[in-house]
mmCIF file with all atom_site columns, C-alpha atoms in Angstrom:
data_model
loop_
_atom_site.group_PDB
_atom_site.id
_atom_site.type_symbol
_atom_site.label_atom_id
_atom_site.label_alt_id
_atom_site.label_comp_id
_atom_site.label_asym_id
_atom_site.label_entity_id
_atom_site.label_seq_id
_atom_site.pdbx_PDB_ins_code
_atom_site.Cartn_x
_atom_site.Cartn_y
_atom_site.Cartn_z
_atom_site.occupancy
_atom_site.B_iso_or_equiv
_atom_site.pdbx_formal_charge
_atom_site.auth_seq_id
_atom_site.auth_comp_id
_atom_site.auth_asym_id
_atom_site.auth_atom_id
_atom_site.pdbx_PDB_model_num
ATOM 1  C CA . VAL A 1 1  ? 14.174 36.214 -23.155 1.00 90.00 ? 23  VAL A CA 1
ATOM 2  C CA . VAL A 1 2  ? 17.037 36.844 -20.715 1.00 90.00 ? 24  VAL A CA 1
ATOM 3  C CA . THR A 1 3  ? 20.182 38.183 -22.403 1.00 92.00 ? 25  THR A CA 1
ATOM 4  C CA . GLY A 1 4  ? 22.197 38.857 -19.246 1.00 91.00 ? 26  GLY A CA 1
ATOM 5  C CA . THR A 1 5  ? 22.091 39.345 -15.474 1.00 90.00 ? 27  THR A CA 1
ATOM 6  C CA . SER A 1 6  ? 24.137 41.128 -12.844 1.00 89.00 ? 28  SER A CA 1
ATOM 7  C CA . LEU A 1 7  ? 23.767 41.243 -9.067  1.00 88.00 ? 29  LEU A CA 1
ATOM 8  C CA . ALA A 1 8  ? 23.679 44.704 -7.491  1.00 88.00 ? 30  ALA A CA 1
ATOM 9  C CA . TYR A 1 9  ? 22.943 46.244 -4.106  1.00 89.00 ? 31  TYR A CA 1
ATOM 10 C CA . THR A 1 10 ? 20.792 49.182 -3.035  1.00 88.00 ? 32  THR A CA 1
ATOM 11 C CA . LYS A 1 11 ? 22.484 52.502 -2.241  1.00 88.00 ? 33  LYS A CA 1
ATOM 12 C CA . LYS A 1 12 ? 22.732 51.570 1.426   1.00 86.00 ? 34  LYS A CA 1
ATOM 13 C CA . GLY A 1 13 ? 24.347 48.332 0.299   1.00 76.00 ? 35  GLY A CA 1
ATOM 14 C CA . ASN A 1 14 ? 22.234 46.020 2.391   1.00 82.00 ? 36  ASN A CA 1
ATOM 15 C CA . LYS A 1 15 ? 19.606 44.706 -0.042  1.00 86.00 ? 37  LYS A CA 1
ATOM 16 C CA . PRO A 1 16 ? 20.512 42.711 -3.143  1.00 86.00 ? 38  PRO A CA 1
ATOM 17 C CA . TYR A 1 17 ? 18.618 43.069 -6.389  1.00 90.00 ? 39  TYR A CA 1
ATOM 18 C CA . LEU A 1 18 ? 19.147 41.686 -9.846  1.00 91.00 ? 40  LEU A CA 1
ATOM 19 C CA . ARG A 1 19 ? 19.595 43.696 -13.030 1.00 93.00 ? 41  ARG A CA 1
ATOM 20 C CA . VAL A 1 20 ? 18.215 41.600 -15.861 1.00 92.00 ? 42  VAL A CA 1
ATOM 21 C CA . LYS A 1 21 ? 18.648 42.408 -19.540 1.00 94.00 ? 43  LYS A CA 1
ATOM 22 C CA . LEU A 1 22 ? 15.536 41.256 -21.391 1.00 92.00 ? 44  LEU A CA 1
ATOM 23 C CA . LEU A 1 23 ? 14.844 40.952 -25.092 1.00 91.00 ? 45  LEU A CA 1
ATOM 24 C CA . GLY A 1 24 ? 11.263 41.865 -25.912 1.00 84.00 ? 46  GLY A CA 1
ATOM 25 C CA . GLU A 1 25 ? 8.890  40.951 -28.710 1.00 82.00 ? 47  GLU A CA 1
ATOM 26 C CA . GLN A 1 26 ? 10.172 43.644 -31.063 1.00 87.00 ? 48  GLN A CA 1
ATOM 27 C CA . GLY A 1 27 ? 13.799 42.674 -30.450 1.00 87.00 ? 49  GLY A CA 1
ATOM 28 C CA . LYS A 1 28 ? 14.507 45.644 -28.187 1.00 91.00 ? 50  LYS A CA 1
ATOM 29 C CA . GLU A 1 29 ? 16.710 45.015 -25.153 1.00 93.00 ? 51  GLU A CA 1
ATOM 30 C CA . ARG A 1 30 ? 15.609 46.525 -21.833 1.00 92.00 ? 52  ARG A CA 1
ATOM 31 C CA . THR A 1 31 ? 16.835 46.408 -18.255 1.00 92.00 ? 53  THR A CA 1
ATOM 32 C CA . CYS A 1 32 ? 14.516 45.120 -15.544 1.00 94.00 ? 54  CYS A CA 1
ATOM 33 C CA . PHE A 1 33 ? 15.272 45.571 -11.851 1.00 94.00 ? 55  PHE A CA 1
ATOM 34 C CA . VAL A 1 34 ? 14.201 42.494 -9.854  1.00 92.00 ? 56  VAL A CA 1
ATOM 35 C CA . TRP A 1 35 ? 13.768 43.508 -6.208  1.00 91.00 ? 57  TRP A CA 1
ATOM 36 C CA . ASN A 1 36 ? 14.082 41.271 -3.117  1.00 88.00 ? 58  ASN A CA 1
ATOM 37 C CA . TRP A 1 37 ? 16.404 38.980 -5.055  1.00 85.00 ? 59  TRP A CA 1
ATOM 38 C CA . LYS A 1 38 ? 17.363 35.845 -3.136  1.00 80.00 ? 60  LYS A CA 1
ATOM 39 C CA . PRO A 1 39 ? 19.095 33.415 -5.468  1.00 68.00 ? 61  PRO A CA 1
ATOM 40 C CA . THR A 1 40 ? 17.614 29.955 -5.115  1.00 65.00 ? 62  THR A CA 1
ATOM 41 C CA . LYS A 1 41 ? 17.617 26.893 -7.316  1.00 56.00 ? 63  LYS A CA 1
ATOM 42 C CA . THR A 1 42 ? 14.251 27.798 -8.782  1.00 52.00 ? 64  THR A CA 1
ATOM 43 C CA . THR A 1 43 ? 15.037 31.433 -9.544  1.00 60.00 ? 65  THR A CA 1
ATOM 44 C CA . ARG A 1 44 ? 18.482 31.341 -11.103 1.00 75.00 ? 66  ARG A CA 1
ATOM 45 C CA . LEU A 1 45 ? 18.171 33.240 -14.340 1.00 81.00 ? 67  LEU A CA 1
ATOM 46 C CA . LYS A 1 46 ? 20.565 32.377 -17.145 1.00 84.00 ? 68  LYS A CA 1
ATOM 47 C CA . GLU A 1 47 ? 21.135 33.696 -20.629 1.00 87.00 ? 69  GLU A CA 1
ATOM 48 C CA . ASN A 1 48 ? 18.444 32.568 -23.109 1.00 86.00 ? 70  ASN A CA 1
ATOM 49 C CA . ASP A 1 49 ? 15.949 31.579 -20.386 1.00 87.00 ? 71  ASP A CA 1
ATOM 50 C CA . VAL A 1 50 ? 12.380 32.532 -21.287 1.00 87.00 ? 72  VAL A CA 1
ATOM 51 C CA . VAL A 1 51 ? 10.615 34.225 -18.380 1.00 87.00 ? 73  VAL A CA 1
ATOM 52 C CA . ILE A 1 52 ? 7.179  35.606 -17.605 1.00 88.00 ? 74  ILE A CA 1
ATOM 53 C CA . GLY A 1 53 ? 6.165  37.822 -14.744 1.00 89.00 ? 75  GLY A CA 1
ATOM 54 C CA . LEU A 1 54 ? 4.303  40.801 -13.428 1.00 93.00 ? 76  LEU A CA 1
ATOM 55 C CA . ILE A 1 55 ? 6.593  43.573 -14.668 1.00 92.00 ? 77  ILE A CA 1
ATOM 56 C CA . LYS A 1 56 ? 5.858  47.242 -14.079 1.00 95.00 ? 78  LYS A CA 1
ATOM 57 C CA . LYS A 1 57 ? 7.060  50.179 -16.145 1.00 92.00 ? 79  LYS A CA 1
ATOM 58 C CA . THR A 1 58 ? 8.123  53.197 -14.082 1.00 87.00 ? 80  THR A CA 1
ATOM 59 C CA . ASP A 1 59 ? 10.055 56.416 -14.693 1.00 89.00 ? 81  ASP A CA 1
ATOM 60 C CA . PHE A 1 60 ? 13.234 54.460 -13.897 1.00 85.00 ? 82  PHE A CA 1
ATOM 61 C CA . GLY A 1 61 ? 12.522 51.566 -16.279 1.00 87.00 ? 83  GLY A CA 1
ATOM 62 C CA . LEU A 1 62 ? 11.094 48.102 -15.779 1.00 93.00 ? 84  LEU A CA 1
ATOM 63 C CA . SER A 1 63 ? 10.840 46.458 -12.366 1.00 94.00 ? 85  SER A CA 1
ATOM 64 C CA . ALA A 1 64 ? 9.438  43.341 -10.718 1.00 93.00 ? 86  ALA A CA 1
ATOM 65 C CA . PHE A 1 65 ? 9.754  41.415 -7.492  1.00 92.00 ? 87  PHE A CA 1
ATOM 66 C CA . GLU A 1 66 ? 11.538 38.059 -7.328  1.00 88.00 ? 88  GLU A CA 1
ATOM 67 C CA . SER A 1 67 ? 8.300  36.318 -6.335  1.00 87.00 ? 89  SER A CA 1
ATOM 68 C CA . GLN A 1 68 ? 6.620  37.585 -9.521  1.00 88.00 ? 90  GLN A CA 1
ATOM 69 C CA . ILE A 1 69 ? 9.117  36.084 -12.005 1.00 86.00 ? 91  ILE A CA 1
ATOM 70 C CA . ARG A 1 70 ? 8.780  32.556 -13.401 1.00 85.00 ? 92  ARG A CA 1
ATOM 71 C CA . ILE A 1 71 ? 11.084 30.694 -15.765 1.00 84.00 ? 93  ILE A CA 1
ATOM 72 C CA . VAL A 1 72 ? 9.067  29.219 -18.628 1.00 84.00 ? 94  VAL A CA 1
ATOM 73 C CA . VAL A 1 73 ? 11.936 27.697 -20.608 1.00 80.00 ? 95  VAL A CA 1
ATOM 74 C CA . ASP A 1 74 ? 15.177 26.850 -18.790 1.00 75.00 ? 96  ASP A CA 1
ATOM 75 C CA . GLN A 1 75 ? 17.997 26.528 -21.323 1.00 69.00 ? 97  GLN A CA 1
ATOM 76 C CA . ASN A 1 76 ? 19.795 23.932 -19.160 1.00 67.00 ? 98  ASN A CA 1
ATOM 77 C CA . SER A 1 77 ? 16.782 21.601 -18.959 1.00 64.00 ? 99  SER A CA 1
ATOM 78 C CA . GLU A 1 78 ? 16.128 18.694 -21.240 1.00 59.00 ? 100 GLU A CA 1
ATOM 79 C CA . PRO A 1 79 ? 13.356 19.458 -23.741 1.00 54.00 ? 101 PRO A CA 1
ATOM 80 C CA . LEU A 1 80 ? 10.019 17.777 -23.148 1.00 51.00 ? 102 LEU A CA 1
ATOM 81 C CA . PRO A 1 81 ? 9.399  14.757 -25.400 1.00 56.00 ? 103 PRO A CA 1
ATOM 82 C CA . ILE A 1 82 ? 6.984  15.217 -28.270 1.00 54.00 ? 104 ILE A CA 1
ATOM 83 C CA . ALA A 1 83 ? 3.943  12.977 -27.965 1.00 52.00 ? 105 ALA A CA 1
ATOM 84 C CA . ASN A 1 84 ? 3.272  10.656 -30.893 1.00 54.00 ? 106 ASN A CA 1
ATOM 85 C CA . ASP A 1 85 ? -0.257 11.044 -32.217 1.00 45.00 ? 107 ASP A CA 1
#
């Protein structure tokens, strides 16, 4: 679950990446660096969005590439209707 995001740039200042605060299963908040970040309509992460992705743990923390992150539950979308059985 996304708890916050902030746009940042590499040390040389030419490549954007996204710092994402994530809430894990045990309720612990962690920072994930999302590399090659290019904000598009399909990849805008907002607070309380539920995401999945291929996330790696390194000595610096968690990291992933933008192409490896998917939004499962978008908090601004209408919920899917429940089918009547």
